[in-house]
Tab-separated table of C-alpha atoms in Angstrom:
chain	number	residue	atom	x	y	z
A	1	ALA	CA	-77.526	16.564	-112.192
A	2	GLU	CA	-75.577	19.678	-112.956
A	3	GLY	CA	-72.742	18.482	-110.718
A	4	ALA	CA	-72.495	15.117	-112.412
A	5	SER	CA	-69.688	14.487	-114.820
A	6	TRP	CA	-70.405	14.471	-118.542
A	7	TRP	CA	-70.482	10.692	-118.766
A	8	GLN	CA	-72.839	10.352	-115.806
A	9	ALA	CA	-75.285	12.804	-117.393
A	10	GLY	CA	-74.970	11.063	-120.791
A	11	TRP	CA	-75.470	7.649	-119.197
A	12	ARG	CA	-78.528	8.741	-117.284
A	13	ALA	CA	-80.049	10.325	-120.392
A	14	MET	CA	-79.548	7.075	-122.293
A	15	ARG	CA	-80.890	4.799	-119.559
A	16	ARG	CA	-83.941	7.047	-119.087
A	17	ASP	CA	-85.275	6.153	-122.573
A	18	PRO	CA	-85.103	2.501	-123.781
A	19	ALA	CA	-85.213	3.515	-127.414
A	20	VAL	CA	-82.218	5.801	-126.948
A	21	PHE	CA	-80.320	3.151	-125.045
A	22	LYS	CA	-80.878	0.621	-127.821
A	23	ALA	CA	-79.772	3.191	-130.421
A	24	ALA	CA	-76.603	3.888	-128.404
A	25	ILE	CA	-75.838	0.211	-128.198
A	26	GLU	CA	-76.276	-0.157	-131.947
A	27	LEU	CA	-73.856	2.685	-132.588
A	28	THR	CA	-71.439	1.160	-130.119
A	29	LEU	CA	-71.588	-2.256	-131.863
A	30	ILE	CA	-71.154	-0.903	-135.405
A	31	THR	CA	-68.320	1.482	-134.230
A	32	MET	CA	-66.624	-1.320	-132.348
A	33	MET	CA	-66.795	-3.543	-135.422
A	34	LEU	CA	-65.101	-0.856	-137.568
A	35	ILE	CA	-62.352	-0.322	-134.987
A	36	ILE	CA	-61.599	-4.004	-134.923
A	37	LEU	CA	-61.789	-4.284	-138.709
A	38	GLY	CA	-59.321	-1.422	-138.953
A	39	GLY	CA	-56.727	-3.541	-137.180
A	40	LEU	CA	-57.473	-6.601	-139.318
A	41	ILE	CA	-57.496	-4.913	-142.794
A	42	PRO	CA	-53.748	-4.796	-143.335
A	43	THR	CA	-53.553	-8.541	-142.570
A	44	TYR	CA	-56.611	-9.203	-144.773
A	45	ILE	CA	-54.997	-7.349	-147.700
A	46	ARG	CA	-51.742	-9.283	-147.276
A	47	ASP	CA	-53.015	-12.777	-146.548
A	48	VAL	CA	-56.391	-12.963	-148.262
A	49	LEU	CA	-56.188	-10.582	-151.207
A	50	GLU	CA	-52.419	-11.177	-151.469
A	51	LEU	CA	-51.919	-7.582	-152.722
A	52	PRO	CA	-49.537	-4.834	-151.823
A	53	PHE	CA	-51.132	-2.635	-149.191
A	54	GLU	CA	-51.434	0.406	-151.551
A	55	ILE	CA	-53.407	-1.610	-154.102
A	56	GLY	CA	-55.409	-3.436	-151.491
A	57	ALA	CA	-56.489	-0.117	-149.937
A	58	LEU	CA	-57.768	0.974	-153.393
A	59	VAL	CA	-59.704	-2.265	-153.699
A	60	LEU	CA	-61.570	-1.451	-150.521
A	61	THR	CA	-62.340	2.263	-151.413
A	62	PRO	CA	-65.765	1.501	-152.853
A	63	ALA	CA	-66.874	1.184	-149.237
A	64	ALA	CA	-66.556	4.980	-148.985
A	65	ILE	CA	-68.846	5.380	-151.963
A	66	GLY	CA	-71.355	3.040	-150.304
A	67	VAL	CA	-71.196	5.143	-147.104
A	68	ILE	CA	-71.770	8.393	-149.007
A	69	VAL	CA	-74.761	7.016	-150.922
A	70	GLY	CA	-76.112	5.402	-147.717
A	71	LEU	CA	-75.950	8.677	-145.829
A	72	ARG	CA	-77.929	10.415	-148.557
A	73	VAL	CA	-80.579	7.611	-148.747
A	74	ALA	CA	-80.823	6.511	-145.133
A	75	GLY	CA	-81.655	9.999	-143.754
A	76	PRO	CA	-85.132	10.145	-145.420
A	77	LEU	CA	-85.709	6.476	-144.768
A	78	ALA	CA	-85.048	6.887	-141.046
A	79	HIS	CA	-87.965	9.291	-140.789
A	80	HIS	CA	-90.427	7.055	-142.696
A	81	LEU	CA	-89.494	3.500	-141.656
A	82	PRO	CA	-89.541	2.060	-138.121
A	83	HIS	CA	-86.123	2.354	-136.536
A	84	GLY	CA	-86.017	-1.330	-135.639
A	85	LEU	CA	-86.712	-2.352	-139.243
A	86	LEU	CA	-84.083	-0.087	-140.817
A	87	SER	CA	-81.469	-1.027	-138.161
A	88	SER	CA	-82.231	-4.783	-138.349
A	89	VAL	CA	-81.941	-4.784	-142.206
A	90	GLY	CA	-78.709	-2.769	-142.027
A	91	PHE	CA	-77.086	-4.996	-139.421
A	92	ALA	CA	-78.209	-8.268	-141.217
A	93	ALA	CA	-76.751	-6.912	-144.498
A	94	PHE	CA	-73.527	-5.720	-142.813
A	95	THR	CA	-72.805	-9.038	-141.079
A	96	GLY	CA	-73.734	-11.084	-144.110
A	97	LEU	CA	-71.514	-9.033	-146.360
A	98	LEU	CA	-68.660	-9.180	-143.810
A	99	LEU	CA	-68.909	-12.965	-143.912
A	100	ALA	CA	-68.822	-12.831	-147.683
A	101	LEU	CA	-65.806	-10.499	-147.612
A	102	ALA	CA	-63.840	-12.935	-145.409
A	103	PHE	CA	-64.036	-15.708	-148.020
A	104	VAL	CA	-63.899	-13.830	-151.310
A	105	ASN	CA	-61.331	-16.101	-152.925
A	106	GLU	CA	-63.309	-19.270	-152.212
A	107	GLU	CA	-66.498	-17.537	-153.433
A	108	ALA	CA	-64.850	-16.283	-156.624
A	109	THR	CA	-63.607	-19.834	-157.391
A	110	PHE	CA	-67.051	-21.318	-156.722
A	111	LEU	CA	-68.938	-18.734	-158.735
A	112	ALA	CA	-66.489	-18.998	-161.661
A	113	GLY	CA	-67.745	-22.597	-162.141
A	114	TYR	CA	-71.102	-21.150	-163.335
A	115	GLY	CA	-71.347	-19.851	-166.903
A	116	VAL	CA	-72.677	-16.397	-165.983
A	117	PHE	CA	-69.717	-15.863	-163.578
A	118	ALA	CA	-67.027	-17.581	-165.618
A	119	TRP	CA	-65.433	-14.214	-166.344
A	120	LEU	CA	-64.115	-14.171	-162.717
A	121	ASP	CA	-61.494	-16.659	-163.809
A	122	ASP	CA	-60.363	-14.314	-166.570
A	123	VAL	CA	-59.578	-11.411	-164.188
A	124	ASN	CA	-55.815	-11.415	-163.908
A	125	LEU	CA	-54.060	-8.045	-163.794
A	126	GLY	CA	-50.830	-8.801	-162.066
A	127	ASP	CA	-51.779	-9.708	-158.476
A	128	PHE	CA	-55.341	-8.442	-158.999
A	129	ASP	CA	-57.670	-11.416	-159.623
A	130	GLY	CA	-61.311	-12.420	-159.343
A	131	GLY	CA	-61.172	-12.479	-155.534
A	132	ALA	CA	-60.034	-8.884	-155.379
A	133	LEU	CA	-62.681	-7.814	-157.833
A	134	LEU	CA	-65.384	-9.593	-155.791
A	135	ALA	CA	-64.088	-7.825	-152.706
A	136	MET	CA	-64.594	-4.459	-154.498
A	137	LEU	CA	-68.169	-5.451	-155.308
A	138	ILE	CA	-68.864	-6.556	-151.727
A	139	VAL	CA	-67.542	-3.515	-149.878
A	140	LEU	CA	-69.804	-1.134	-151.794
A	141	PRO	CA	-73.046	-2.412	-150.208
A	142	LEU	CA	-71.118	-3.017	-147.015
A	143	GLY	CA	-70.521	0.734	-146.730
A	144	PHE	CA	-74.175	1.321	-147.550
A	145	ALA	CA	-75.344	-1.039	-144.764
A	146	TYR	CA	-73.050	0.684	-142.266
A	147	ALA	CA	-74.519	4.050	-143.143
A	148	ASN	CA	-78.091	2.676	-142.698
A	149	VAL	CA	-77.353	1.420	-139.161
A	150	SER	CA	-75.501	4.651	-138.179
A	151	VAL	CA	-78.174	7.023	-139.481
A	152	ALA	CA	-81.038	4.959	-138.026
A	153	ALA	CA	-79.478	5.042	-134.574
A	154	GLN	CA	-78.320	8.605	-134.796
A	155	THR	CA	-81.781	9.768	-135.821
A	156	VAL	CA	-83.204	8.246	-132.651
A	157	LEU	CA	-80.661	10.162	-130.544
A	158	ASN	CA	-81.321	13.363	-132.297
A	159	ASP	CA	-85.070	13.048	-132.077
A	160	ARG	CA	-85.465	11.782	-128.494
A	161	VAL	CA	-82.548	13.282	-126.532
A	162	PRO	CA	-82.975	16.851	-125.348
A	163	LEU	CA	-80.684	19.215	-127.266
A	164	ALA	CA	-78.868	20.296	-124.133
A	165	LEU	CA	-77.886	16.653	-123.413
A	166	GLN	CA	-77.042	15.453	-126.942
A	167	GLY	CA	-73.377	16.367	-126.734
A	168	ARG	CA	-72.959	14.392	-123.535
A	169	VAL	CA	-74.900	11.427	-124.823
A	170	VAL	CA	-72.767	11.300	-128.027
A	171	ALA	CA	-69.571	11.609	-126.010
A	172	THR	CA	-70.695	8.877	-123.622
A	173	GLN	CA	-71.593	6.605	-126.537
A	174	GLY	CA	-68.193	7.226	-128.151
A	175	ALA	CA	-66.460	6.332	-124.905
A	176	MET	CA	-68.521	3.129	-124.717
A	177	ALA	CA	-67.421	2.177	-128.223
A	178	ALA	CA	-63.774	2.830	-127.450
A	179	LEU	CA	-63.892	0.839	-124.244
A	180	ALA	CA	-65.881	-2.019	-125.867
A	181	ALA	CA	-63.354	-2.292	-128.668
A	182	SER	CA	-60.160	-2.042	-126.599
A	183	LEU	CA	-59.879	-5.710	-125.542
A	184	PRO	CA	-61.452	-7.222	-128.726
A	185	VAL	CA	-58.895	-5.332	-130.855
A	186	LEU	CA	-56.045	-6.999	-129.030
A	187	GLY	CA	-57.838	-10.347	-129.067
A	188	ALA	CA	-58.667	-10.159	-132.713
A	189	GLY	CA	-55.063	-9.374	-133.578
A	190	ALA	CA	-53.762	-12.281	-131.569
A	191	LEU	CA	-56.386	-14.657	-133.022
A	192	GLY	CA	-55.628	-13.358	-136.521
A	193	ASP	CA	-51.941	-14.358	-136.092
A	194	TRP	CA	-52.978	-17.739	-134.729
A	195	LEU	CA	-56.052	-18.825	-136.750
A	196	GLY	CA	-55.788	-16.474	-139.689
A	197	VAL	CA	-57.785	-13.409	-140.523
A	198	GLN	CA	-60.672	-15.187	-142.271
A	199	PRO	CA	-61.951	-17.154	-139.242
A	200	VAL	CA	-61.596	-14.031	-137.093
A	201	MET	CA	-63.695	-11.964	-139.464
A	202	ALA	CA	-66.308	-14.733	-139.480
A	203	ILE	CA	-66.322	-14.847	-135.688
A	204	LEU	CA	-66.622	-11.118	-135.510
A	205	ALA	CA	-69.618	-11.080	-137.904
A	206	VAL	CA	-71.442	-13.816	-136.033
A	207	SER	CA	-70.747	-12.254	-132.593
A	208	ILE	CA	-71.987	-8.855	-133.662
A	209	ALA	CA	-75.087	-10.405	-135.227
A	210	ALA	CA	-75.881	-12.248	-132.002
A	211	ALA	CA	-75.355	-9.098	-129.881
A	212	THR	CA	-77.585	-7.143	-132.243
A	213	VAL	CA	-80.375	-9.734	-131.950
A	214	VAL	CA	-80.152	-9.617	-128.141
A	215	ASN	CA	-80.267	-5.778	-128.189
A	216	LEU	CA	-83.282	-5.616	-130.444
A	217	ARG	CA	-85.208	-8.213	-128.489
A	218	SER	CA	-84.447	-6.718	-125.059
């Protein structure tokens, strides 16, 4: 084992424990999703929010607040709730919110038809409208859900992988995420130019949800 390369040692450590392998797959899925989204966000800001990139980036900054809060809250939860429950809830919330984020303009128009949400029609600060405001509200819990999944999976790795192998396992998992995202990033960009960014984000959310269900049930 000592002569094995770092990735072989990391892979063997993951495969040796089914719980560790599932957690590594979860981290790979959520990391892959973020890498792909990173390539789609500029197009999303331009075509969906119809905002200059600088303003659109500010609209999406509440996601960082959600991540920070999630990291503080999810740590204690990960030691008191079953890993599968915390991860499942986090993934379900993340994919649902990602779907909602893809269609914020349509949702803002729909909600504005109801009295309690009529104020969405009144939001008009230059190019900033109800859809952009709704996007700000959605990305906050989106970041929180991401933190839940990450912390739940990372807690399993920290608790079940021997300390001497944790670095190799983390490096192997990171390589898995980079490899898993390499082709989808190119495909998502091409599909985004062809179909538009909204359908691609919807396909991404549904695909990750399906992969998560398969991983949790395996």
